[in-house]
PDB file of C-alpha atoms in Angstrom:
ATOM      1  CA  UNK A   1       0.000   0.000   0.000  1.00  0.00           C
ATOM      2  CA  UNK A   2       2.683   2.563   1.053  1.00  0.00           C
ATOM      3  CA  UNK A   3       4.741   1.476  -2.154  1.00  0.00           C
ATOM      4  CA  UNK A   4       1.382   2.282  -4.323  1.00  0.00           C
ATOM      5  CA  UNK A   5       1.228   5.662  -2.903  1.00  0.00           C
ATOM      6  CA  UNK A   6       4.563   6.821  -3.137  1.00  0.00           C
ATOM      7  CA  UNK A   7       4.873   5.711  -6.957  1.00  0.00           C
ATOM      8  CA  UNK A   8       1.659   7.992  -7.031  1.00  0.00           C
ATOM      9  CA  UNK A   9       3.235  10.658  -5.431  1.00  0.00           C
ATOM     10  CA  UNK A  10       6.412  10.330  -7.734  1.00  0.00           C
ATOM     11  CA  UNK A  11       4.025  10.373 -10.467  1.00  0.00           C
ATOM     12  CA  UNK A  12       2.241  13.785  -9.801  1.00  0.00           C
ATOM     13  CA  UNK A  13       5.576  14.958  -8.794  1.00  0.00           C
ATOM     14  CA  UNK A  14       6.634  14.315 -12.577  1.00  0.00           C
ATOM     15  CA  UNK A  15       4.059  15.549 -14.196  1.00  0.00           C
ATOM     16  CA  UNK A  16       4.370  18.951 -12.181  1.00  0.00           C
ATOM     17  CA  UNK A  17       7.311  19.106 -13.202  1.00  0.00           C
ATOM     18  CA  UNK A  18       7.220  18.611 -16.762  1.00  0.00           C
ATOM     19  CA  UNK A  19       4.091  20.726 -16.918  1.00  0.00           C
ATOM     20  CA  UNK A  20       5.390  24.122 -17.750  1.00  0.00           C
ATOM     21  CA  UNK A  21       7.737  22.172 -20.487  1.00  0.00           C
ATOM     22  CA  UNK A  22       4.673  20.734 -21.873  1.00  0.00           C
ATOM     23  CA  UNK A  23       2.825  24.275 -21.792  1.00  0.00           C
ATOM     24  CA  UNK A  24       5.585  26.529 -23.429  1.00  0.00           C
ATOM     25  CA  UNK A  25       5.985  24.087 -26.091  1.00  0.00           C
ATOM     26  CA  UNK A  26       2.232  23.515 -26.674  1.00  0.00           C
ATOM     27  CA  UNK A  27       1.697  27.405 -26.780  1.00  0.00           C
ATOM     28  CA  UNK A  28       5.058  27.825 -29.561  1.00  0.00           C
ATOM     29  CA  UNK A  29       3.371  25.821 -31.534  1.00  0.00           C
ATOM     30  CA  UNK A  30      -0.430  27.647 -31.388  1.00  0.00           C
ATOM     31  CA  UNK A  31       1.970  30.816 -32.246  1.00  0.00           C
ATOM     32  CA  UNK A  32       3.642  29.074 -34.954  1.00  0.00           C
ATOM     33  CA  UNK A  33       0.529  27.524 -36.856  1.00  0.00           C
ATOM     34  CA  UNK A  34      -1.586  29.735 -39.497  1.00  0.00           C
ATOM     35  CA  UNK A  35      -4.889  31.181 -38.078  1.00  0.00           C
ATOM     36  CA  UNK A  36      -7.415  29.072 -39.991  1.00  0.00           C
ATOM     37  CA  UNK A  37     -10.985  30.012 -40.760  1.00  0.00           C
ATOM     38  CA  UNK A  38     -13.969  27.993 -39.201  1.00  0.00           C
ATOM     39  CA  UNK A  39     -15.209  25.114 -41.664  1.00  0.00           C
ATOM     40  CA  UNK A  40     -18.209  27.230 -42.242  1.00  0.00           C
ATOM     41  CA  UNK A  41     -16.499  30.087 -43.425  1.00  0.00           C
ATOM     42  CA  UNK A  42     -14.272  28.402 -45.605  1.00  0.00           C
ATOM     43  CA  UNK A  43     -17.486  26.346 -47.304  1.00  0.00           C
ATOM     44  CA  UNK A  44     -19.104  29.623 -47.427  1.00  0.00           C
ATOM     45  CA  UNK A  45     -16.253  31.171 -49.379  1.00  0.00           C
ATOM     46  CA  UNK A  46     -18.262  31.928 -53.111  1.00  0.00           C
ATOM     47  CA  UNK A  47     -14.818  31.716 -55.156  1.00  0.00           C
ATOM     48  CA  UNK A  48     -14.020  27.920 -53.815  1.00  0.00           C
ATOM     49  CA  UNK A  49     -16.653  26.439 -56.173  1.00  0.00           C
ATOM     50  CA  UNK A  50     -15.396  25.538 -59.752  1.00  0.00           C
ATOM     51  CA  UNK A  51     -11.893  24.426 -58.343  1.00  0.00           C
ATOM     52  CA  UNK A  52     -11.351  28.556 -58.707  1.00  0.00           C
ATOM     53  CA  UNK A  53      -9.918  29.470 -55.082  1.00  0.00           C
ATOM     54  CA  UNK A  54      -9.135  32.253 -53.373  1.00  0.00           C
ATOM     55  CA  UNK A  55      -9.191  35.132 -55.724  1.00  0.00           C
ATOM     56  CA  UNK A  56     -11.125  38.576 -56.067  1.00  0.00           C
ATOM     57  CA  UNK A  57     -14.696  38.601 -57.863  1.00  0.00           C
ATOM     58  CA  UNK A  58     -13.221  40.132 -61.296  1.00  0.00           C
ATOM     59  CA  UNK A  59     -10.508  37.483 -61.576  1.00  0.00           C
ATOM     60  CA  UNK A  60     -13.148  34.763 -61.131  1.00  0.00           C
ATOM     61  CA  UNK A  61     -14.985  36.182 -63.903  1.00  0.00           C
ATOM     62  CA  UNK A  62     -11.944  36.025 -66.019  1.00  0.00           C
ATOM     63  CA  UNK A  63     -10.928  32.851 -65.459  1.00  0.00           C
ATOM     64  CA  UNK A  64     -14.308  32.029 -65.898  1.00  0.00           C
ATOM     65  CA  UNK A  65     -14.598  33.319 -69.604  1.00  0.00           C
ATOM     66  CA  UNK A  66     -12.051  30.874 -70.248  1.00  0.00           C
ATOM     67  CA  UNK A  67      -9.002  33.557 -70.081  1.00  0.00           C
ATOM     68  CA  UNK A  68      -5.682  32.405 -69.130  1.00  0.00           C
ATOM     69  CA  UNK A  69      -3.028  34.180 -66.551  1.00  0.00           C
ATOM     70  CA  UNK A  70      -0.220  35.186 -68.651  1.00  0.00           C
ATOM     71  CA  UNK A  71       2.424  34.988 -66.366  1.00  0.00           C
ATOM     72  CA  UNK A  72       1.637  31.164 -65.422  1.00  0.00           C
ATOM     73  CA  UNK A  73       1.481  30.610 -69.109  1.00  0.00           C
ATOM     74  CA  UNK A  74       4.513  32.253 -69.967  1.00  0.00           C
ATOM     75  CA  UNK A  75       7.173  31.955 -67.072  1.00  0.00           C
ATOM     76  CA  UNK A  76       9.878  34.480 -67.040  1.00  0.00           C
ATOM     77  CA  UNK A  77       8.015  37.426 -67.786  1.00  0.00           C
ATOM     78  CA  UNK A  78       6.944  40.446 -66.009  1.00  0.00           C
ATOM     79  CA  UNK A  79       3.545  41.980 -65.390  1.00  0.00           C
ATOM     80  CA  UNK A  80       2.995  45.357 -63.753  1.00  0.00           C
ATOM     81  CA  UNK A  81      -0.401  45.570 -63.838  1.00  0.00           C
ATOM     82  CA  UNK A  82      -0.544  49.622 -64.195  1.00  0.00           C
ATOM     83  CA  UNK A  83      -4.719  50.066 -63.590  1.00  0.00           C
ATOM     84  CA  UNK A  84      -4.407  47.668 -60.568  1.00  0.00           C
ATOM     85  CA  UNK A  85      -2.242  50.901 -59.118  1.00  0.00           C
ATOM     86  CA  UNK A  86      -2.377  54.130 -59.246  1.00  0.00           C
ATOM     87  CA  UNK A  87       0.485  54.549 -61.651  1.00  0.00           C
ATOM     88  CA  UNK A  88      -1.279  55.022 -64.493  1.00  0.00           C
ATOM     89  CA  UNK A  89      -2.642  58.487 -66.184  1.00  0.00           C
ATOM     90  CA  UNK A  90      -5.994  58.548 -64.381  1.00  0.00           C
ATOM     91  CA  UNK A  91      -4.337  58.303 -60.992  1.00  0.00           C
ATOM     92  CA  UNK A  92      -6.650  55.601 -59.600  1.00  0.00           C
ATOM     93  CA  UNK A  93      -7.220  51.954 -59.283  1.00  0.00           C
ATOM     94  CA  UNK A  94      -9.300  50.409 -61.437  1.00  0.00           C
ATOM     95  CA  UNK A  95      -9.154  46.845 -60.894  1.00  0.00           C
ATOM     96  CA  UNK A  96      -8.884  46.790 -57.036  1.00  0.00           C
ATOM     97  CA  UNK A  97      -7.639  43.042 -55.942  1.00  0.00           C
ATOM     98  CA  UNK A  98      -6.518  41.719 -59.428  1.00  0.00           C
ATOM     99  CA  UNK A  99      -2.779  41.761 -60.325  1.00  0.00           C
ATOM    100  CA  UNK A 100      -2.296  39.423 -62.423  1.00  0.00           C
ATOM    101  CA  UNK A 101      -2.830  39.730 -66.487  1.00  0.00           C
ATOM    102  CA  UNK A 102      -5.386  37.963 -68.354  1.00  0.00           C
ATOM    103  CA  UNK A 103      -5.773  37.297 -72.182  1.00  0.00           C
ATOM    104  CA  UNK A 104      -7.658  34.966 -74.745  1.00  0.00           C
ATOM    105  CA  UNK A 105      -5.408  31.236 -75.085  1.00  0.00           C
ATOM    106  CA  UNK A 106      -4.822  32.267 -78.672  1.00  0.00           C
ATOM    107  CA  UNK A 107      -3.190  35.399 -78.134  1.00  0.00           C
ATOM    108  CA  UNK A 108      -1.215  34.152 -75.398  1.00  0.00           C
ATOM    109  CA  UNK A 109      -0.191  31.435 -78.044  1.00  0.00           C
ATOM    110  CA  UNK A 110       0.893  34.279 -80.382  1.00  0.00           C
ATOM    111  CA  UNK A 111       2.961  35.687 -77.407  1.00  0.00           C
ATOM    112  CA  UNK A 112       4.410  32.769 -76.357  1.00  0.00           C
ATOM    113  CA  UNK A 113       6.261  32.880 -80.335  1.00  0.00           C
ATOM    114  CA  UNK A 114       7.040  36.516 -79.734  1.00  0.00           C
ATOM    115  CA  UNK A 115       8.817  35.503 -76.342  1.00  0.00           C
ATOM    116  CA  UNK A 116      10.653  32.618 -77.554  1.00  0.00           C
ATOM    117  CA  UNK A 117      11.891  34.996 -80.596  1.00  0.00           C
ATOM    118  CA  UNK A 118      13.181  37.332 -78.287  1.00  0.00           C
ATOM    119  CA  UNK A 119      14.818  34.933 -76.365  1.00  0.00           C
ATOM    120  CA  UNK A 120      16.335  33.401 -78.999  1.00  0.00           C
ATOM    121  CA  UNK A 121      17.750  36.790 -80.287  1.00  0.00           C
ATOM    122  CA  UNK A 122      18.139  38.562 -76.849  1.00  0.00           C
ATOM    123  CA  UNK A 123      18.722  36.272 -74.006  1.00  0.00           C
ATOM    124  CA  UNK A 124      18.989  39.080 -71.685  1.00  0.00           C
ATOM    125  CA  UNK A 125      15.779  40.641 -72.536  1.00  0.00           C
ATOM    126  CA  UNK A 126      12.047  39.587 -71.613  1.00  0.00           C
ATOM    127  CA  UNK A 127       8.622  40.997 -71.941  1.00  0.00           C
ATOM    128  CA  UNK A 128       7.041  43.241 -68.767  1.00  0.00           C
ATOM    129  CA  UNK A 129       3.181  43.433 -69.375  1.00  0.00           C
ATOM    130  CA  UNK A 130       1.242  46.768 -68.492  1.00  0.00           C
ATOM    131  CA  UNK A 131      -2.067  45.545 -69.635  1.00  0.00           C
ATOM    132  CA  UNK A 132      -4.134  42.940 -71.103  1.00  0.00           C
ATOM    133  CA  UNK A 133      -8.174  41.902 -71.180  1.00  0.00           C
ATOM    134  CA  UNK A 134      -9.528  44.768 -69.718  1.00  0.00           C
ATOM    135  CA  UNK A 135     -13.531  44.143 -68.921  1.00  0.00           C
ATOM    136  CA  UNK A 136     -16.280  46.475 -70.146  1.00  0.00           C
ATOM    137  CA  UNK A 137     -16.656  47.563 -66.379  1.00  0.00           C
ATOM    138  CA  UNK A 138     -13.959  48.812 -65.877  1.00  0.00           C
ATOM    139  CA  UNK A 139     -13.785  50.866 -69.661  1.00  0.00           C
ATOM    140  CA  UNK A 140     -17.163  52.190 -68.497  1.00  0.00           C
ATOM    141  CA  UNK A 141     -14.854  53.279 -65.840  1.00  0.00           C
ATOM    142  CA  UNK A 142     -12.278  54.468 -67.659  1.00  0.00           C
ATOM    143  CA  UNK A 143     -14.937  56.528 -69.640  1.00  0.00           C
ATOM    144  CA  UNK A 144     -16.801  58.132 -66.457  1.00  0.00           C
ATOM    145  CA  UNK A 145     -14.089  59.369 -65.061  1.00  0.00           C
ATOM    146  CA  UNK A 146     -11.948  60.775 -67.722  1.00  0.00           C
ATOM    147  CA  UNK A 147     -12.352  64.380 -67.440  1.00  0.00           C
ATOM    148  CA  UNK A 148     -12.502  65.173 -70.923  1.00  0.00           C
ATOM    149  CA  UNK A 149     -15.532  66.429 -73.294  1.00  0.00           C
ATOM    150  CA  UNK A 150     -17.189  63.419 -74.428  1.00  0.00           C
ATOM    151  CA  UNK A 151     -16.039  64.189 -77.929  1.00  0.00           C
ATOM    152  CA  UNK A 152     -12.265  63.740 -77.546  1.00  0.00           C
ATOM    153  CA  UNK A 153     -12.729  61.239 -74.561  1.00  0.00           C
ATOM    154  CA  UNK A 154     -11.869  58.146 -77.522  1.00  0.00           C
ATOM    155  CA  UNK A 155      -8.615  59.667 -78.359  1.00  0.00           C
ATOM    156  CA  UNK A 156      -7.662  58.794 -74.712  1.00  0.00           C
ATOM    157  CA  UNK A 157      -9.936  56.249 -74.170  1.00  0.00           C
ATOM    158  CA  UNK A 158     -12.468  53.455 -76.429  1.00  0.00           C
ATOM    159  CA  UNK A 159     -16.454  53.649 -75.748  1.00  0.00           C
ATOM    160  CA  UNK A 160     -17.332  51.348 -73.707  1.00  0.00           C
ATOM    161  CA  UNK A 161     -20.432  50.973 -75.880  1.00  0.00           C
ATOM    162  CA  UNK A 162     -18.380  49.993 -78.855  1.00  0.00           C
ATOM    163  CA  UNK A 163     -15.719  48.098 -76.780  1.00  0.00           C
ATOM    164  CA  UNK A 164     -12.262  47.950 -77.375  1.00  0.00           C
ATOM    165  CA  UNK A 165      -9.862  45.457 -78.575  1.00  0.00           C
ATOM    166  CA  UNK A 166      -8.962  44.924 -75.168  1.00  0.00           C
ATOM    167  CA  UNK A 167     -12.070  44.523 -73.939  1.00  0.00           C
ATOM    168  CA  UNK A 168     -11.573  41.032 -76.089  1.00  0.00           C
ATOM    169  CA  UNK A 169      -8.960  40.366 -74.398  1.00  0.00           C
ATOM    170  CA  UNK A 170      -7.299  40.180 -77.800  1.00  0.00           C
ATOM    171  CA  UNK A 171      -5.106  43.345 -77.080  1.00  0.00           C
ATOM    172  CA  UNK A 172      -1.800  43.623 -74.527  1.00  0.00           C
ATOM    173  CA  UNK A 173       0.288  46.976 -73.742  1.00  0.00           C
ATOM    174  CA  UNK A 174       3.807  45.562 -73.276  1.00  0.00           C
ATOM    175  CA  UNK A 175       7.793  46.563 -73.365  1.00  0.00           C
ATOM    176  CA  UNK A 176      10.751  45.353 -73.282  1.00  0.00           C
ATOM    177  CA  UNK A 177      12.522  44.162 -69.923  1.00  0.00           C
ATOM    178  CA  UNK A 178      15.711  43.404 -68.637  1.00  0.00           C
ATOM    179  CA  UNK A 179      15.353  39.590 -67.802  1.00  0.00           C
ATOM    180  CA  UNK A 180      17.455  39.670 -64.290  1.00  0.00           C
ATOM    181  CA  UNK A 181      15.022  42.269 -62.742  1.00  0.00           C
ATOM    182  CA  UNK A 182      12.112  43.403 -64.635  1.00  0.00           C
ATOM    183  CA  UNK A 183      13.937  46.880 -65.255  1.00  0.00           C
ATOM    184  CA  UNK A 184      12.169  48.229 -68.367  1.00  0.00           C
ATOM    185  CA  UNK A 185      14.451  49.457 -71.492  1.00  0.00           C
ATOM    186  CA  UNK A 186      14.011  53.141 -72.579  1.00  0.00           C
ATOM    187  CA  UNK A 187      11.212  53.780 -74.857  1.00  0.00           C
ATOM    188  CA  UNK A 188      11.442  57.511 -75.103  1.00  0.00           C
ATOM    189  CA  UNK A 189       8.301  57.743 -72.969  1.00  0.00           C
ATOM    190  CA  UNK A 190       6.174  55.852 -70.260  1.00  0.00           C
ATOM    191  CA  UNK A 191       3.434  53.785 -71.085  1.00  0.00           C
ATOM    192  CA  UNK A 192       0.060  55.790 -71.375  1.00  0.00           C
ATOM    193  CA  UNK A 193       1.732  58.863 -72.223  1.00  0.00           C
ATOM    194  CA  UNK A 194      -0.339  61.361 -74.706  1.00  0.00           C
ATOM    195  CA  UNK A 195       1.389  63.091 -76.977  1.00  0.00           C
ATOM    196  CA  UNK A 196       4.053  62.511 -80.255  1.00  0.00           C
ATOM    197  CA  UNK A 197       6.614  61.409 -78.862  1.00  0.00           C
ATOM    198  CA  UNK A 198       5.132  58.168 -77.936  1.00  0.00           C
ATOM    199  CA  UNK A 199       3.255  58.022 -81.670  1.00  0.00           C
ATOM    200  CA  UNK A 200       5.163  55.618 -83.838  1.00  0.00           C
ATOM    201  CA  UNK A 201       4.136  57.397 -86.743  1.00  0.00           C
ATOM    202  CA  UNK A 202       5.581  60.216 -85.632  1.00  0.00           C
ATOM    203  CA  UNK A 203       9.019  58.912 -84.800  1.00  0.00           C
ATOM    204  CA  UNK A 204      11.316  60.703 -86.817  1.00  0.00           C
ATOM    205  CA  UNK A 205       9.673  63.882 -86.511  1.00  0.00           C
ATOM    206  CA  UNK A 206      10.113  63.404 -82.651  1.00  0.00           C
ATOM    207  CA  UNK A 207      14.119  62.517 -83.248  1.00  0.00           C
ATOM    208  CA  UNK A 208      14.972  65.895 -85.490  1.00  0.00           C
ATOM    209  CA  UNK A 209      13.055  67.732 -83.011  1.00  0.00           C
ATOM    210  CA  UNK A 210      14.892  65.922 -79.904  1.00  0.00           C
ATOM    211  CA  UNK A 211      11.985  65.008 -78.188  1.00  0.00           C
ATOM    212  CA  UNK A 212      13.311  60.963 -78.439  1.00  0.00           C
ATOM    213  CA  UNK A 213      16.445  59.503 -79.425  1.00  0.00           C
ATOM    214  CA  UNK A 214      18.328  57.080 -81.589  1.00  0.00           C
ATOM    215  CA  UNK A 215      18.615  54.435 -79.378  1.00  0.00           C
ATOM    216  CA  UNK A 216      15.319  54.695 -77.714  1.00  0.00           C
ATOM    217  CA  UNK A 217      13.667  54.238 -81.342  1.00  0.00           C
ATOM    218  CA  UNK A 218      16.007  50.994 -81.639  1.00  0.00           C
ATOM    219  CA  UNK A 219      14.227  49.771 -78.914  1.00  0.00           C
ATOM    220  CA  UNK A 220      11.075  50.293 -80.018  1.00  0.00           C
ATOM    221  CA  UNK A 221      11.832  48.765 -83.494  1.00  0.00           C
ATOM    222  CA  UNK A 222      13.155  46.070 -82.105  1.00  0.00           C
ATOM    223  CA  UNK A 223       9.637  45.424 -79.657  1.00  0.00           C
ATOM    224  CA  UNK A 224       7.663  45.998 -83.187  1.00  0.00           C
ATOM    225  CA  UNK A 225       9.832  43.220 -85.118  1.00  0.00           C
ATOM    226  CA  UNK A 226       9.590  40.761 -82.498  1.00  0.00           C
ATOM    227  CA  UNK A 227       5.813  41.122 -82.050  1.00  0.00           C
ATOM    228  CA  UNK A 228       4.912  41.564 -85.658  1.00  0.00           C
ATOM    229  CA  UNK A 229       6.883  38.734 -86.454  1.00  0.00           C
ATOM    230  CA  UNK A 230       4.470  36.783 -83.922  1.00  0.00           C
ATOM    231  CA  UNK A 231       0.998  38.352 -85.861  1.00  0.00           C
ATOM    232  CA  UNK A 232       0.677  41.070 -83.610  1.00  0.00           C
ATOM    233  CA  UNK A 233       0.030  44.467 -85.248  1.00  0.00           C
ATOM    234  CA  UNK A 234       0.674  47.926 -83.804  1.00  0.00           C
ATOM    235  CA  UNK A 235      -1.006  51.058 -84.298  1.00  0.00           C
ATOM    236  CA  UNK A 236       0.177  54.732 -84.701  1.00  0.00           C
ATOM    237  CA  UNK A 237      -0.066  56.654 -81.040  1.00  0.00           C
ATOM    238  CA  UNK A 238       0.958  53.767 -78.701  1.00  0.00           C
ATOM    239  CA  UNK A 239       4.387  52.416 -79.434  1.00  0.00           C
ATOM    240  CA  UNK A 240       3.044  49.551 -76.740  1.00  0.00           C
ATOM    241  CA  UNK A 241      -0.085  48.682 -77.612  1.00  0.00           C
ATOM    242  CA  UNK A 242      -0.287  45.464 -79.960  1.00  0.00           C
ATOM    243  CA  UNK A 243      -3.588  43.630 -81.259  1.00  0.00           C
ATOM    244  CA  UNK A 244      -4.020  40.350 -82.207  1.00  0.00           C
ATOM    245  CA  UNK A 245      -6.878  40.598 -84.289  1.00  0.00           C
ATOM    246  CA  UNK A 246      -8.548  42.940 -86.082  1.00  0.00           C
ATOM    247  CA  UNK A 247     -12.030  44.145 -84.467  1.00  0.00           C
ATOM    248  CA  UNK A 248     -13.949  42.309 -87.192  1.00  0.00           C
ATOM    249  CA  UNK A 249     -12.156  39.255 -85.973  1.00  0.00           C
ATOM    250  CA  UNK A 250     -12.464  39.795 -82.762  1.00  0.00           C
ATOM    251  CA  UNK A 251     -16.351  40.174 -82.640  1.00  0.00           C
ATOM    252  CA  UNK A 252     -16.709  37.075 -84.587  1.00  0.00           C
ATOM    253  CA  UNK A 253     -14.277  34.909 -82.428  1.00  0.00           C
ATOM    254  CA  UNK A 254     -14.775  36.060 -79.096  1.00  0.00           C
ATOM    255  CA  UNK A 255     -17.437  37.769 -76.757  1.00  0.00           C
ATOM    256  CA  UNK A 256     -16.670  41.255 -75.269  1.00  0.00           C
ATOM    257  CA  UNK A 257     -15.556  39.959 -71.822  1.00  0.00           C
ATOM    258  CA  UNK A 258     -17.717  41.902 -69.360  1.00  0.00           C
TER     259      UNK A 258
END
């Protein structure tokens, strides 16, 4: 009997003293674990269903349209996603949580070429993405707030009523990139600037005048070859906008993403 209660005692005595051991460890590792959501709130989560998890409402609706992300298509290049900030000429964001670039499978087919051209040609260089599908929301956006007579508003920005190519997702603003950091090459001008010196057509007016130089029209040729090469064609004020299509295409092959 005494033998029984003195293991007993030894017993308690042990676990006393292996208690605050036991604690400090068991509390490290309640600090060390993510905070996780109640089963309820995770079910209740409206962007789980569809295997689509965990991203904003607009994204969903992207990926949903059957869009692909760029960027997991096409590793190695660089996407600063200039309306999801507010470096951009309207000074706001326009796309809130999404980051991440969006375009139709095709084109990003076409761009895959152009990237594997430029590659192939200029190992050191890489693509860095300002813009791709951009919904009809958000170029009703665009519209609204420009604060410009309605009658020049489309030489800054499409009617949403008509749409734009990028509104297709058919259409990507792009540069040229330095592939070790993302460090864009000099164009002359930043993207969404308005005025000549960004207008392709009116390059060599812009070089005798001195408003651009030599090199920074190399670099510019050199982003038309490589794209055009790929099927992309340019247009005359934005040395980095590129379509894929024409809009007659467009309409016919895709739906106006909204």
């Amino acid at each position: 009997m005494i033998k029984t209660i003195t293991s007993g005692i030894i017993a308690l005595s042990l676990m006393a003293c292996g208690k605050g051991k036991n604690e400090t460890s068991e509390q490290s590792a309640k600090m060390s674990l993510p905070k996780i959501e109640s089963i309820d709130s995770l079910k209740a989560d409206p962007f789980q269903k569809d295997s689509i998890p965990f991203v904003g409402e607009l994204e969903h609706r992207l990926i949903k349209a059957g869009l692909l992300n760029v960027q997991k298509e096409i590793p190695g290049i660089y996407v600063d996603l200039r309306y999801s900030t507010n470096n951009n000429f309207f000074g706001k964001d326009v796309y809130g949580e999404l980051t991440n670039c969006y375009l139709q499978p095709e084109v990003i087919e076409m761009l895959i070429m152009a990237h594997n051209a430029l590659q192939k040609s200029h190992p050191s260089l890489t693509f860095l993405i300002y813009d791709g599908v951009r919904p009809q929301s958000v170029q009703q956006i665009l519209w609204d707030e420009l604060d410009k007579p309605d009658s020049i508003k489309p030489l800054y920005v499409a009617n949403p009523q008509k749409g734009s190519l990028h509104n297709f997702g058919v259409a990507v603003d792009l540069t040229l990139a330095k592939s070790s950091n993302g460090e864009a090459l000099d164009m002359g001008t930043d993207f969404d600037f308005f005025g000549y010196p960004a207008y392709p057509d009116r390059e060599e007016q812009m070089l005798k005048e001195g408003k651009i130089n030599q090199k920074q029209v190399e670099n510019r040729q050199l982003l038309r070859e490589i794209m055009t090469e790929a099927g992309f064609k340019g247009i005359g004020s934005e040395w980095w906008h590129f379509n894929a299509y024409s809009r007659k295409i467009a309409g016919e092959k895709f739906d106006i993403v909204k």
